[in-house]
CSV table of C-alpha atoms in Angstrom, one decimal:
chain,number,residue,atom,x,y,z
O,1,MET,CA,-4.7,18.5,-9.4
O,2,HIS,CA,-1.0,19.1,-9.0
O,3,ILE,CA,-0.2,22.8,-9.3
O,4,ASN,CA,2.9,23.5,-11.5
O,5,THR,CA,5.4,25.1,-9.2
O,6,LYS,CA,8.3,25.2,-11.7
O,7,ASN,CA,8.3,28.9,-12.1
O,8,LEU,CA,7.6,29.8,-8.4
O,9,LYS,CA,10.1,30.4,-5.7
O,10,ALA,CA,9.8,28.4,-2.5
O,11,ILE,CA,9.5,30.5,0.6
O,12,GLN,CA,12.1,28.4,2.3
O,13,ASP,CA,14.6,29.1,-0.4
O,14,LEU,CA,14.2,32.8,0.4
O,15,TYR,CA,15.1,32.5,4.1
O,16,PRO,CA,18.4,34.2,4.9
O,17,ASP,CA,21.3,31.7,4.8
O,18,GLU,CA,22.0,31.9,8.6
O,19,LEU,CA,18.3,30.9,9.2
O,20,ALA,CA,18.1,28.1,6.6
O,21,HIS,CA,19.3,25.0,8.6
O,22,CYS,CA,16.0,23.6,9.6
O,23,TYR,CA,15.9,19.8,9.3
O,24,GLY,CA,12.3,20.0,7.9
O,25,CYS,CA,12.7,22.7,5.3
O,26,GLY,CA,16.2,24.4,5.3
O,27,LYS,CA,18.0,24.6,2.0
O,28,SER,CA,21.2,24.4,4.0
O,29,ASN,CA,20.4,21.1,5.7
O,30,PRO,CA,21.5,18.4,3.3
O,31,ASP,CA,20.2,15.6,5.6
O,32,GLY,CA,16.8,17.1,6.0
O,33,PHE,CA,13.4,17.0,4.2
O,34,GLN,CA,13.8,20.3,2.4
O,35,LEU,CA,10.1,20.9,2.2
O,36,LYS,CA,9.2,23.6,-0.2
O,37,THR,CA,6.2,25.9,0.4
O,38,TYR,CA,4.8,28.0,-2.5
O,39,LEU,CA,2.3,30.9,-2.3
O,40,VAL,CA,-0.4,30.5,-4.9
O,41,GLY,CA,-3.0,33.2,-4.8
O,42,ASP,CA,-4.5,33.3,-1.4
O,43,GLU,CA,-3.1,30.0,-0.2
O,44,THR,CA,0.1,28.1,0.2
O,45,ILE,CA,0.9,24.6,-1.2
O,46,ALA,CA,3.6,22.0,-0.7
O,47,TYR,CA,4.1,18.5,-1.9
O,48,PHE,CA,5.9,15.7,-0.2
O,49,THR,CA,6.3,12.0,-0.7
O,50,PRO,CA,7.6,10.3,2.5
O,51,GLN,CA,10.2,7.5,2.2
O,52,PRO,CA,8.9,4.1,3.3
O,53,LYS,CA,10.9,4.1,6.5
O,54,TYR,CA,8.6,6.8,7.9
O,55,THR,CA,6.1,4.1,8.8
O,56,ALA,CA,3.5,4.2,11.6
O,57,LEU,CA,1.5,1.0,11.5
O,58,PRO,CA,2.4,-0.9,8.2
O,59,GLY,CA,1.0,1.0,5.2
O,60,SER,CA,0.6,4.3,6.8
O,61,VAL,CA,2.8,7.4,7.5
O,62,TYR,CA,3.8,8.0,11.1
O,63,GLY,CA,2.4,11.0,12.9
O,64,GLY,CA,5.8,12.5,13.6
O,65,LEU,CA,6.5,13.0,9.9
O,66,ILE,CA,3.1,14.5,9.4
O,67,ALA,CA,3.6,16.9,12.3
O,68,SER,CA,7.1,17.7,11.0
O,69,ILE,CA,6.0,18.7,7.5
O,70,LEU,CA,2.9,20.6,8.7
O,71,ASP,CA,5.1,22.5,11.2
O,72,CYS,CA,7.5,23.6,8.4
O,73,HIS,CA,4.6,24.3,6.0
O,74,GLY,CA,3.0,26.3,8.7
O,75,THR,CA,6.0,28.6,9.4
O,76,GLY,CA,6.7,28.9,5.7
O,77,SER,CA,3.1,29.8,5.0
O,78,ALA,CA,3.2,32.4,7.8
O,79,ALA,CA,6.2,34.0,6.3
O,80,ALA,CA,4.6,34.0,2.9
O,81,PHE,CA,1.4,35.6,4.2
O,82,VAL,CA,3.3,38.3,6.0
O,83,CYS,CA,5.2,39.0,2.7
O,84,LYS,CA,1.9,39.2,0.8
O,85,ASN,CA,0.4,41.4,3.5
O,86,GLU,CA,3.4,43.8,3.4
O,87,HIS,CA,3.6,43.7,-0.4
O,88,ILE,CA,7.0,42.1,-0.4
O,89,SER,CA,7.5,40.5,-3.8
O,90,LEU,CA,8.5,36.8,-3.8
O,91,VAL,CA,9.1,36.9,-7.5
O,92,ASP,CA,12.0,39.4,-7.5
O,93,ALA,CA,13.4,38.6,-4.1
O,94,THR,CA,16.5,36.5,-3.4
O,95,THR,CA,15.9,36.7,0.3
O,96,ILE,CA,13.0,37.9,2.4
O,97,PRO,CA,13.2,39.8,5.7
O,98,VAL,CA,10.7,37.5,7.4
O,99,ARG,CA,11.3,34.3,9.3
O,100,CYS,CA,8.7,32.7,11.7
O,101,VAL,CA,9.0,30.1,14.4
O,102,THR,CA,6.3,27.9,15.9
O,103,ALA,CA,4.7,28.7,19.2
O,104,LEU,CA,1.8,26.3,19.0
O,105,LEU,CA,1.1,23.3,16.7
O,106,LYS,CA,-2.1,21.3,16.7
O,107,ILE,CA,-2.7,18.3,14.4
O,108,ASP,CA,-6.0,16.4,14.0
O,109,PHE,CA,-5.3,13.0,12.5
O,110,LYS,CA,-8.6,12.3,10.7
O,111,ASN,CA,-7.6,9.3,8.6
O,112,PRO,CA,-4.6,7.1,8.2
O,113,THR,CA,-2.1,8.7,5.8
O,114,PRO,CA,-1.3,6.1,3.1
O,115,MET,CA,2.4,5.4,2.3
O,116,GLY,CA,3.7,5.6,-1.2
O,117,VAL,CA,1.5,8.6,-2.2
O,118,GLU,CA,2.4,12.2,-2.8
O,119,LEU,CA,1.0,14.3,0.0
O,120,GLU,CA,-0.5,17.7,-0.7
O,121,LEU,CA,-0.3,20.3,2.0
O,122,LYS,CA,-2.3,23.5,1.9
O,123,GLY,CA,-2.3,26.6,4.1
O,124,LYS,CA,-4.7,29.4,4.6
O,125,LEU,CA,-4.2,32.5,6.6
O,126,ARG,CA,-6.5,32.9,9.6
O,127,SER,CA,-5.1,36.1,11.0
O,128,ILE,CA,-2.0,38.4,11.4
O,129,GLU,CA,-1.9,40.2,14.7
O,130,GLY,CA,1.4,42.0,15.1
O,131,ARG,CA,4.1,39.3,15.2
O,132,LYS,CA,1.5,36.5,15.7
O,133,ILE,CA,0.3,34.6,12.6
O,134,TRP,CA,-2.3,31.9,12.6
O,135,VAL,CA,-2.5,29.5,9.7
O,136,ASP,CA,-4.9,26.6,9.1
O,137,MET,CA,-3.7,23.7,7.1
O,138,THR,CA,-4.8,20.4,5.5
O,139,LEU,CA,-2.8,17.4,4.5
O,140,THR,CA,-4.4,15.4,1.6
O,141,ALA,CA,-3.6,12.1,0.0
O,142,ASN,CA,-5.5,10.6,-2.9
O,143,GLY,CA,-8.0,13.4,-2.6
O,144,ILE,CA,-8.8,12.6,1.0
O,145,ILE,CA,-8.0,14.9,3.9
O,146,CYS,CA,-5.9,12.8,6.3
O,147,ALA,CA,-5.0,15.5,8.7
O,148,THR,CA,-5.7,19.1,9.5
O,149,GLY,CA,-3.3,21.4,11.3
O,150,GLU,CA,-3.3,24.8,12.9
O,151,ILE,CA,-0.2,26.7,13.8
O,152,LEU,CA,0.5,29.9,15.7
O,153,ALA,CA,3.8,31.2,14.2
O,154,ILE,CA,5.8,34.1,15.7
O,155,ARG,CA,7.7,36.4,13.4
O,156,LEU,CA,11.3,36.8,14.5
O,157,LYS,CA,12.5,40.3,15.2
O,158,ASP,CA,15.0,41.6,12.7
U,1,MET,CA,17.5,13.5,38.1
U,2,HIS,CA,17.8,10.8,35.6
U,3,ILE,CA,15.7,7.9,36.6
U,4,ASN,CA,17.4,4.5,36.3
U,5,THR,CA,15.4,2.6,33.7
U,6,LYS,CA,17.8,-0.4,33.4
U,7,ASN,CA,15.5,-2.9,35.1
U,8,LEU,CA,12.3,-1.6,33.5
U,9,LYS,CA,10.7,-2.7,30.2
U,10,ALA,CA,9.9,-0.1,27.7
U,11,ILE,CA,6.3,0.0,26.6
U,12,GLN,CA,7.3,0.1,22.9
U,13,ASP,CA,9.3,-3.1,23.3
U,14,LEU,CA,6.1,-4.8,24.4
U,15,TYR,CA,4.1,-3.9,21.3
U,16,PRO,CA,3.3,-7.0,19.2
U,17,ASP,CA,5.8,-7.5,16.4
U,18,GLU,CA,3.4,-6.7,13.6
U,19,LEU,CA,2.7,-3.3,15.2
U,20,ALA,CA,6.3,-2.3,16.1
U,21,HIS,CA,7.4,-0.6,12.8
U,22,CYS,CA,6.9,3.0,13.9
U,23,TYR,CA,9.7,5.3,12.8
U,24,GLY,CA,9.5,7.1,16.1
U,25,CYS,CA,9.4,4.2,18.5
U,26,GLY,CA,9.2,0.8,16.8
U,27,LYS,CA,11.7,-1.8,17.9
U,28,SER,CA,11.4,-3.2,14.4
U,29,ASN,CA,12.4,0.0,12.6
U,30,PRO,CA,16.2,0.0,12.4
U,31,ASP,CA,16.2,3.5,10.8
U,32,GLY,CA,14.0,5.1,13.4
U,33,PHE,CA,14.4,6.9,16.7
U,34,GLN,CA,13.4,3.9,18.8
U,35,LEU,CA,12.1,6.1,21.6
U,36,LYS,CA,11.5,4.1,24.8
U,37,THR,CA,8.8,5.0,27.3
U,38,TYR,CA,8.8,3.7,30.8
U,39,LEU,CA,6.0,3.6,33.4
U,40,VAL,CA,7.3,4.8,36.7
U,41,GLY,CA,4.7,5.1,39.4
U,42,ASP,CA,1.9,7.3,38.2
U,43,GLU,CA,3.8,8.8,35.3
U,44,THR,CA,5.8,7.9,32.2
U,45,ILE,CA,9.3,8.9,31.3
U,46,ALA,CA,11.5,8.8,28.3
U,47,TYR,CA,14.9,10.2,27.5
U,48,PHE,CA,16.2,11.3,24.0
U,49,THR,CA,19.2,13.1,22.8
U,50,PRO,CA,18.7,14.5,19.2
U,51,GLN,CA,21.4,14.3,16.7
U,52,PRO,CA,22.8,17.7,15.6
U,53,LYS,CA,21.2,17.4,12.1
U,54,TYR,CA,17.8,17.9,13.7
U,55,THR,CA,18.3,21.6,13.9
U,56,ALA,CA,15.7,24.4,13.7
U,57,LEU,CA,17.5,27.7,14.0
U,58,PRO,CA,21.2,27.0,14.8
U,59,GLY,CA,21.6,25.7,18.4
U,60,SER,CA,18.0,24.6,18.9
U,61,VAL,CA,16.1,21.4,18.1
U,62,TYR,CA,13.5,21.6,15.3
U,63,GLY,CA,9.8,21.4,16.1
U,64,GLY,CA,9.2,18.4,14.0
U,65,LEU,CA,11.5,16.3,16.1
U,66,ILE,CA,9.9,17.5,19.3
U,67,ALA,CA,6.5,16.7,17.9
U,68,SER,CA,7.7,13.3,16.8
U,69,ILE,CA,9.0,12.2,20.1
U,70,LEU,CA,6.1,13.6,22.0
U,71,ASP,CA,3.7,11.8,19.7
U,72,CYS,CA,5.4,8.5,20.3
U,73,HIS,CA,5.8,9.1,24.0
U,74,GLY,CA,2.1,10.0,24.1
U,75,THR,CA,0.8,6.8,22.4
U,76,GLY,CA,3.3,4.8,24.5
U,77,SER,CA,2.1,6.5,27.7
U,78,ALA,CA,-1.5,5.9,26.8
U,79,ALA,CA,-0.8,2.2,26.3
U,80,ALA,CA,1.0,2.1,29.7
U,81,PHE,CA,-1.8,3.8,31.5
U,82,VAL,CA,-4.3,1.5,30.0
U,83,CYS,CA,-2.2,-1.5,31.2
U,84,LYS,CA,-2.0,0.0,34.7
U,85,ASN,CA,-5.7,0.7,34.7
U,86,GLU,CA,-6.5,-2.9,33.7
U,87,HIS,CA,-3.8,-4.4,36.0
U,88,ILE,CA,-1.8,-5.8,33.1
U,89,SER,CA,1.7,-6.3,34.4
U,90,LEU,CA,4.5,-4.8,32.4
U,91,VAL,CA,7.1,-6.7,34.5
U,92,ASP,CA,6.2,-10.2,33.5
U,93,ALA,CA,4.9,-9.4,30.0
U,94,THR,CA,6.7,-10.1,26.7
U,95,THR,CA,3.9,-8.4,24.8
U,96,ILE,CA,0.9,-6.3,25.8
U,97,PRO,CA,-2.6,-6.5,24.1
U,98,VAL,CA,-2.8,-2.7,23.9
U,99,ARG,CA,-1.6,-0.4,21.1
U,100,CYS,CA,-2.8,3.2,20.7
U,101,VAL,CA,-2.7,5.6,17.8
U,102,THR,CA,-2.9,9.4,17.7
U,103,ALA,CA,-6.1,11.2,17.0
U,104,LEU,CA,-5.0,14.7,18.2
U,105,LEU,CA,-1.6,16.1,19.1
U,106,LYS,CA,-1.1,19.6,20.4
U,107,ILE,CA,2.3,21.1,21.2
U,108,ASP,CA,3.1,24.4,22.9
U,109,PHE,CA,6.6,25.5,22.3
U,110,LYS,CA,7.5,27.5,25.4
U,111,ASN,CA,11.2,27.9,25.0
U,112,PRO,CA,13.8,27.0,22.4
U,113,THR,CA,15.0,23.4,23.0
U,114,PRO,CA,18.8,23.4,23.2
U,115,MET,CA,20.8,21.0,21.0
U,116,GLY,CA,23.3,18.7,22.5
U,117,VAL,CA,21.4,18.0,25.7
U,118,GLU,CA,19.5,14.9,26.8
U,119,LEU,CA,15.7,15.7,26.7
U,120,GLU,CA,13.4,14.3,29.4
U,121,LEU,CA,9.8,13.6,28.4
U,122,LYS,CA,7.2,13.0,31.0
U,123,GLY,CA,3.6,11.9,30.7
U,124,LYS,CA,0.6,12.1,33.0
U,125,LEU,CA,-2.8,10.5,32.5
U,126,ARG,CA,-5.7,12.9,32.2
U,127,SER,CA,-8.5,10.5,31.5
U,128,ILE,CA,-9.5,7.2,30.0
U,129,GLU,CA,-12.9,7.1,28.5
U,130,GLY,CA,-13.5,3.8,26.7
U,131,ARG,CA,-10.9,3.7,23.9
U,132,LYS,CA,-10.0,7.4,24.2
U,133,ILE,CA,-7.0,8.2,26.4
U,134,TRP,CA,-5.8,11.8,27.1
U,135,VAL,CA,-2.3,12.3,28.2
U,136,ASP,CA,-0.5,15.5,29.2
U,137,MET,CA,3.2,15.8,28.6
U,138,THR,CA,6.3,17.9,29.2
U,139,LEU,CA,9.6,18.1,27.5
U,140,THR,CA,12.4,19.4,29.7
U,141,ALA,CA,16.0,20.3,28.9
U,142,ASN,CA,18.5,21.4,31.6
U,143,GLY,CA,15.6,21.5,34.0
U,144,ILE,CA,13.6,24.0,31.9
U,145,ILE,CA,10.3,23.0,30.3
U,146,CYS,CA,10.8,23.7,26.6
U,147,ALA,CA,7.5,22.3,25.4
U,148,THR,CA,4.3,20.9,26.7
U,149,GLY,CA,2.1,18.5,24.8
U,150,GLU,CA,-1.3,16.9,24.9
U,151,ILE,CA,-2.5,13.9,23.1
U,152,LEU,CA,-5.7,12.1,22.5
U,153,ALA,CA,-4.8,8.5,21.8
U,154,ILE,CA,-7.2,5.9,20.5
U,155,ARG,CA,-6.8,2.3,21.6
U,156,LEU,CA,-6.9,0.0,18.6
U,157,LYS,CA,-9.4,-2.8,18.6
U,158,ASP,CA,-8.0,-6.2,19.1
């Protein structure tokens, strides 16, 4: 089921302008993917449909694209979970004082990811320990988990 | 030191045409990165200079690009090490009967990867167990290791 995100703010759109140039998810990068991560209850969600050029073997999405969107969904999820943990509202905010970068990214490719299908990315918080945030992720296509990911994100100092 | 690769054949240029569409490294993907991996002695090497649009935070390369090129260098390295192991010459070949895909990819981001610099990727074989090939990798810029990677690549059946 596709969650309606129309009335939600994407985490990446709340990054400060000077930290919003990421190719994968920055609102200020017109050439990039502009992935949007939303906090929905206790989990995060993002949707993405790769262009056909991002092929691996014919018919499937290449691993680099999968790693890219899971990386950005992971850092976005980490920022969202920190905000939730610190009672920083995402509804009223125009920017958030939280930005995370990736220290470690691990992807398990469980099934080929089909081309031409909207991919659903989900994130769940594993732990927050000071500036270290661990997030577990799934990437699903047609109801089948094609990849799982885990990320250790580091919160940037102010 | 930049190794002279002029007289070497890139592994990816030896993939069969029907398996050469990968966005990251396929010779048949005109939109893609066309990463080239070379076997040099007991290790593999590739060079890549990201375009400025592949930004993370300003001045550094975004993690998705780093994961992408390490993914393709990893599967290419795996194919190269299988060929070496099975005494399949890369010098005389026009195609090789070996193509690997990624089962697991892990990246440790140790330092920001600077933009505007040629990146050097290296791969070393950890093990070959049947169709499973483990490769350890480094990504270096200006002589500093910015990321390390490990990949479990699976050799496709003929």
